[in-house]
Each structure stands twice: as C-alpha cells, then as structure tokens.
C-alpha cells in the first residue's frame, strides 16, 4: 500500500511552519503522508482514525502528533447538511529544531519528536486547546515560539503510541497506491452487497492476498471495516430520522436484521433501539 505524498506548501521556499483552521462538510478517506510533523486537533468531529496500522474511533477533542512520512487519515462518521467538521492542523519541518537539539532546554521536545515517529495520541486535549486555536492567528517569531511552548507542554504529558513498533513506514510509502482506491469504493458502495472478491478485483489481486494487504494497511479486517461504515450510517439514521430499524438496517447494507442487531450491539454496546432512545438531540 502506498499512501499519497501530500505537498503541504508548493515551491522550494515554503515555510518551516504552517498552522491553519479548516472547516469541511465531512472528512473523506484520504490516505497520505508528508515529510513534515503534523499535530491535528479535531474540534467537533467524530469518526474513524487510521495512523499506520492503528485503526480507532475518535471523538471531538482528538489530538494526535504524527511523525514524518507516517501514513494517516481521518474519516468522519456522517455527512450532515448544514453542519461542518472543524479542526486545526499544525505542520512543521524537523529542520526548525536543528539548531536546538543539542541544548538541554530542548531535551524534552527532542524526546517527544522521536517518540511520535509512529504517532502519539493525547487523551486530554483541554489544557492545550486555547494555545492550539490561537496558533493560526500568530505570525513570524510569535508563531514559532507558540509552537515551541505547545510542544514543550505536550512533552510533559504521556502520549499513547498509535502504530505498532513493527509497522514499516518505508514499506508503506513505497508499495503500490491501492488503499485509497479500495476505501473510496467501499465508502461509495457500502449500502450494497460488497464481497472480498469485489474489492480484490478493484486492485487486481487474489482474495487471499487482498485480506492480508488490507489488514496490514489499516489494522482492520475488510469485513469489519465495511461493518464500521454501515453501523456509522445506521447511527446517523437512528438519531436524525424516525425510520423503522428494519428499514435503516437494509439501507445501511445489512441483508439480515438479526445480523445487523448483532453487529450493532458488538460495536456500540447497546441495541439500536436503546441507542436511539439514549441519543441526545
């Protein structure tokens, strides 16, 4: 699997630090990597996060620091009209700290940047929210010192590593660019019957090879990934509509109501009816 190389800023004279807020209708699957470090803070978005071979759900307040060339993507749970996915992205070059790495005052930041090579998730983002939100509005030296202050504070927190130690970043970068094609197809067709044979044929490999490829790329089996998308869509329908549960199950791609209930309970730890009744509108 090859993640697409994202060019942060075109040209040879690009800045060593960019920080910007973003607001999109939804986050679609876009598996990519770049040589810059990236700190991403999700303000009001929930969904699925893939970093290397780590596949997890994320909630508003999600804060992740990603090392250079580590493939990653975030996918929002649902596409809702008149609502937006708001987040802040901070990307910076490792060269920004080249002159400081030998200084004892920067030892904590140095260790932080070394430990984020496979991604770091920070459970409590509240102490950093104000500084993160303010950084895009800063410029020049003030923006750089703001980043240093932020990284220094993060270095004093215990981040949880995301991708496994066995995950080979160089191999992930240099293999064929197929995962985006597969996941885009699944997102567009999850409401229909999708087989492993169908997905494997998209990238012209055997079903057995496809199963290994997909699990290695996403940390998830193909069937589990499809069910995650289907359950996410069902949750939106349960909250936003008054459709019958059997109708929602069919529209989400589940051919059997019994199977839908079993999968839903496993992933959400409640029945669809309980989920609907407990949902906060």
Coordinates of C-alpha atoms in Angstrom, one line a residue:
X1 CA 0.0 0.0 0.0
X2 CA 1.3 3.4 -0.9
X3 CA 0.0 6.5 0.8
X4 CA -0.1 9.6 -1.4
X5 CA 2.6 12.1 -0.8
X6 CA 0.9 15.4 0.3
X7 CA 2.7 18.6 -0.7
X8 CA 2.0 20.9 2.2
X9 CA 3.1 24.1 0.5
X10 CA 4.3 24.3 -3.1
X11 CA 7.7 25.7 -4.0
X12 CA 11.2 25.5 -2.6
X13 CA 10.8 28.4 -0.3
X14 CA 8.0 27.0 1.8
X15 CA 7.8 28.0 5.4
X16 CA 9.1 25.6 8.1
X17 CA 5.8 26.0 10.0
X18 CA 2.2 26.3 8.9
X19 CA -0.9 26.4 11.1
X20 CA -4.4 26.7 9.8
X21 CA -8.0 26.1 10.8
X22 CA -10.2 24.0 8.5
X23 CA -14.0 23.6 8.1
X24 CA -15.2 20.9 5.7
X25 CA -18.6 19.3 5.1
X26 CA -17.1 15.9 6.0
X27 CA -13.8 14.1 6.2
X28 CA -13.4 11.5 3.4
X29 CA -10.8 8.8 3.3
X30 CA -7.5 10.2 2.1
X31 CA -4.5 8.0 3.0
X32 CA -1.4 10.2 2.7
X33 CA 1.9 11.1 4.1
X34 CA 4.3 14.0 4.1
X35 CA 7.9 14.7 5.4
X36 CA 6.6 17.3 7.9
X37 CA 5.5 16.6 11.5
X38 CA 1.8 17.1 12.0
X39 CA -0.3 18.0 15.0
X40 CA -4.1 17.7 14.4
X41 CA -6.8 18.8 16.7
X42 CA -10.4 17.9 15.9
X43 CA -12.8 20.4 17.4
X44 CA -16.2 18.9 16.7
X45 CA -15.6 15.8 14.6
X46 CA -16.0 12.1 15.4
X47 CA -15.3 9.1 13.2
X48 CA -12.5 6.7 12.4
X49 CA -8.8 7.4 12.6
X50 CA -6.1 5.3 10.8
X51 CA -2.5 6.0 11.6
X52 CA -0.1 3.4 10.2
X53 CA -1.7 0.1 11.3
X54 CA -3.7 1.7 14.1
X55 CA -7.5 1.9 13.5
X56 CA -9.6 3.6 16.2
X57 CA -12.7 5.6 16.7
X58 CA -12.1 9.3 17.6
X59 CA -14.3 11.9 19.3
X60 CA -14.3 15.7 19.4
X61 CA -11.1 16.9 21.1
X62 CA -9.0 14.3 19.3
X63 CA -5.3 15.4 19.5
X64 CA -2.6 13.5 17.6
X65 CA 1.0 14.2 16.8
X66 CA 2.3 12.4 13.7
X67 CA 6.0 11.9 12.7
X68 CA 7.4 12.4 9.2
X69 CA 6.1 10.2 6.4
X70 CA 3.7 8.2 8.6
X71 CA 0.6 7.4 6.5
X72 CA -2.6 8.6 8.1
X73 CA -6.3 9.6 7.5
X74 CA -9.4 10.6 9.4
X75 CA -12.9 9.8 8.2
X76 CA -15.9 11.5 9.7
X77 CA -18.9 9.3 10.8
X78 CA -21.6 11.0 8.8
X79 CA -22.2 13.6 6.2
X80 CA -24.8 16.0 7.6
X81 CA -26.2 19.0 5.8
X82 CA -25.7 22.5 7.4
X83 CA -23.1 21.1 9.8
X84 CA -19.3 21.2 9.4
X85 CA -16.2 19.4 10.5
X86 CA -13.9 21.9 12.2
X87 CA -10.3 21.2 13.1
X88 CA -6.9 22.8 13.3
X89 CA -3.8 21.4 11.5
X90 CA -0.2 22.4 12.5
X91 CA 2.6 21.1 10.3
X92 CA 6.3 21.8 10.7
X93 CA 9.6 20.7 9.4
X94 CA 12.1 18.9 11.6
X95 CA 14.7 21.4 10.4
X96 CA 13.0 24.0 12.6
X97 CA 14.7 22.4 15.6
X98 CA 18.1 21.5 14.1
X99 CA 19.9 24.4 15.9
X100 CA 18.3 23.5 19.2
X101 CA 18.7 19.7 19.5
X102 CA 22.0 19.9 21.4
X103 CA 20.6 22.3 24.1
X104 CA 19.5 20.8 27.4
X105 CA 16.4 23.1 27.4
X106 CA 15.1 21.3 24.4
X107 CA 15.7 17.7 25.5
X108 CA 12.0 17.1 26.3
X109 CA 10.9 18.3 22.9
X110 CA 13.6 16.2 21.3
X111 CA 12.3 13.1 23.0
X112 CA 8.7 14.0 22.0
X113 CA 9.6 14.3 18.3
X114 CA 11.5 11.0 18.5
X115 CA 8.6 9.2 20.2
X116 CA 6.0 10.4 17.7
X117 CA 7.5 8.6 14.7
X118 CA 4.6 6.1 14.9
X119 CA 2.1 8.6 16.1
X120 CA 1.1 9.8 19.6
X121 CA -2.5 10.3 20.9
X122 CA -3.0 12.6 23.8
X123 CA -6.1 11.6 25.9
X124 CA -6.7 15.0 27.5
X125 CA -6.5 17.9 25.0
X126 CA -8.2 20.5 27.1
X127 CA -5.0 22.0 28.6
X128 CA -3.7 22.7 25.0
X129 CA -6.9 23.8 23.3
X130 CA -6.5 27.5 23.7
X131 CA -2.9 27.6 22.6
X132 CA -3.7 25.3 19.5
X133 CA -6.7 27.5 18.5
X134 CA -4.6 30.7 18.8
X135 CA -1.6 29.5 16.8
X136 CA -3.1 30.0 13.3
X137 CA -3.6 33.7 14.1
X138 CA 0.1 34.2 15.0
X139 CA 2.9 35.1 12.6
X140 CA 6.6 35.3 12.4
X141 CA 8.6 34.6 15.6
X142 CA 5.4 34.6 17.7
X143 CA 4.1 31.6 15.8
X144 CA 7.4 29.7 16.2
X145 CA 7.6 30.4 19.9
X146 CA 4.0 29.4 20.3
X147 CA 4.7 26.1 18.7
X148 CA 7.8 25.6 21.0
X149 CA 5.6 26.4 24.0
X150 CA 2.9 23.9 22.8
X151 CA 5.4 21.1 22.2
X152 CA 7.1 21.7 25.5
X153 CA 3.7 21.3 27.3
X154 CA 2.9 18.2 25.3
X155 CA 6.3 16.7 26.1
X156 CA 5.2 16.7 29.8
X157 CA 2.1 14.6 29.0
X158 CA 2.2 10.9 28.4
X159 CA 1.1 10.3 24.8
X160 CA -0.1 6.8 23.7
X161 CA 1.7 5.4 20.7
X162 CA -0.6 4.5 17.8
X163 CA 1.1 2.5 15.1
X164 CA 2.8 -0.7 16.2
X165 CA 6.5 -0.9 16.6
X166 CA 6.5 -3.5 13.8
X167 CA 4.9 -1.1 11.3
X168 CA 7.3 -0.4 8.5
X169 CA 6.9 3.2 7.4
X170 CA 9.2 2.9 4.4
X171 CA 7.4 -0.2 3.1
X172 CA 4.1 1.5 3.4
X173 CA 5.3 4.5 1.5
X174 CA 6.9 2.6 -1.4
X175 CA 4.3 -0.1 -2.2
X176 CA 1.5 0.4 -4.8
X177 CA -1.1 3.1 -4.2
X178 CA -4.1 0.9 -3.8
X179 CA -5.7 1.5 -0.4
X180 CA -7.3 4.8 -1.4
X181 CA -9.0 3.2 -4.4
X182 CA -10.4 0.4 -2.3
X183 CA -11.7 2.6 0.6
X184 CA -13.2 5.1 -1.8
X185 CA -15.1 2.3 -3.5
X186 CA -16.3 1.0 -0.1
X187 CA -17.5 4.4 1.1
X188 CA -19.5 4.9 -2.1
X189 CA -21.0 1.4 -2.1
X190 CA -21.3 0.2 1.5
X191 CA -25.1 0.2 1.2
X192 CA -24.9 -2.5 -1.4
X193 CA -23.6 -6.1 -1.1
X194 CA -19.8 -6.0 -1.2
X195 CA -17.6 -9.1 -1.2
X196 CA -13.9 -9.6 -0.7
X197 CA -13.8 -10.8 -4.3
X198 CA -15.3 -7.5 -5.5
X199 CA -12.8 -5.4 -3.5
X200 CA -9.8 -7.6 -4.6
X201 CA -10.8 -7.3 -8.2
X202 CA -10.5 -3.5 -8.0
X203 CA -6.8 -3.7 -7.4
X204 CA -6.2 -6.9 -9.4
X205 CA -5.0 -9.2 -6.6
X206 CA -6.3 -12.5 -5.3
X207 CA -8.9 -12.5 -2.4
X208 CA -6.4 -14.2 0.0
X209 CA -3.7 -11.6 -0.9
X210 CA -6.2 -8.8 -0.5
X211 CA -7.2 -9.9 3.0
X212 CA -3.5 -9.7 4.1
X213 CA -3.0 -6.4 2.3
X214 CA -6.0 -4.7 3.8
X215 CA -5.3 -5.9 7.4
X216 CA -1.6 -4.8 7.1
X217 CA -2.6 -1.4 5.7
X218 CA -5.4 -0.5 8.0
X219 CA -5.1 -2.7 11.1
X220 CA -8.6 -3.9 10.4
X221 CA -10.2 -6.8 8.5
X222 CA -12.1 -5.9 5.4
X223 CA -15.5 -7.1 6.7
X224 CA -15.0 -5.3 10.0
X225 CA -14.1 -2.1 8.1
X226 CA -17.3 -2.3 6.0
X227 CA -19.4 -3.0 9.0
X228 CA -18.0 0.1 10.8
X229 CA -19.1 2.2 7.9
X230 CA -22.5 0.6 7.9
X231 CA -23.1 1.0 11.6
X232 CA -21.9 4.6 11.5
X233 CA -24.5 5.3 8.8
X234 CA -27.2 3.5 10.8
X235 CA -26.4 5.5 13.9
X236 CA -26.9 8.7 12.0
X237 CA -30.3 7.4 10.7
X238 CA -31.3 6.3 14.2
X239 CA -30.7 9.8 15.6
X240 CA -31.8 12.0 12.7
X241 CA -34.8 10.1 11.4
X242 CA -37.8 8.2 12.7
X243 CA -37.4 5.4 10.2
X244 CA -38.1 1.8 11.3
X245 CA -35.0 0.0 12.5
X246 CA -35.5 -2.8 9.9
X247 CA -35.6 -0.1 7.1
X248 CA -32.4 1.5 8.5
X249 CA -30.7 -1.9 8.6
X250 CA -31.5 -2.5 4.9
X251 CA -30.5 1.0 3.8
X252 CA -27.1 0.5 5.6
X253 CA -26.4 -2.6 3.6
X254 CA -27.4 -5.3 6.1
X255 CA -29.4 -8.0 4.5
X256 CA -30.5 -9.6 7.8
X257 CA -32.0 -7.6 10.7
X258 CA -30.7 -10.3 13.1
X259 CA -27.1 -9.8 11.8
X260 CA -27.5 -6.0 12.0
X261 CA -28.6 -6.2 15.6
X262 CA -25.6 -8.5 16.5
X263 CA -23.0 -6.3 14.8
X264 CA -24.5 -3.1 16.2
X265 CA -24.5 -4.5 19.8
X266 CA -20.9 -5.6 19.4
X267 CA -19.7 -2.2 18.2
X268 CA -22.0 0.1 20.2
X269 CA -22.6 -2.0 23.3
X270 CA -26.3 -1.4 23.0
X271 CA -29.2 -2.4 20.8
X272 CA -30.3 0.0 18.0
X273 CA -33.5 0.8 19.9
X274 CA -31.5 1.6 23.1
X275 CA -29.1 3.8 21.1
X276 CA -32.0 5.8 19.6
X277 CA -33.7 6.3 23.0
X278 CA -30.5 7.4 24.7
X279 CA -29.3 9.7 21.9
X280 CA -29.0 13.4 22.7
X281 CA -30.7 15.5 20.1

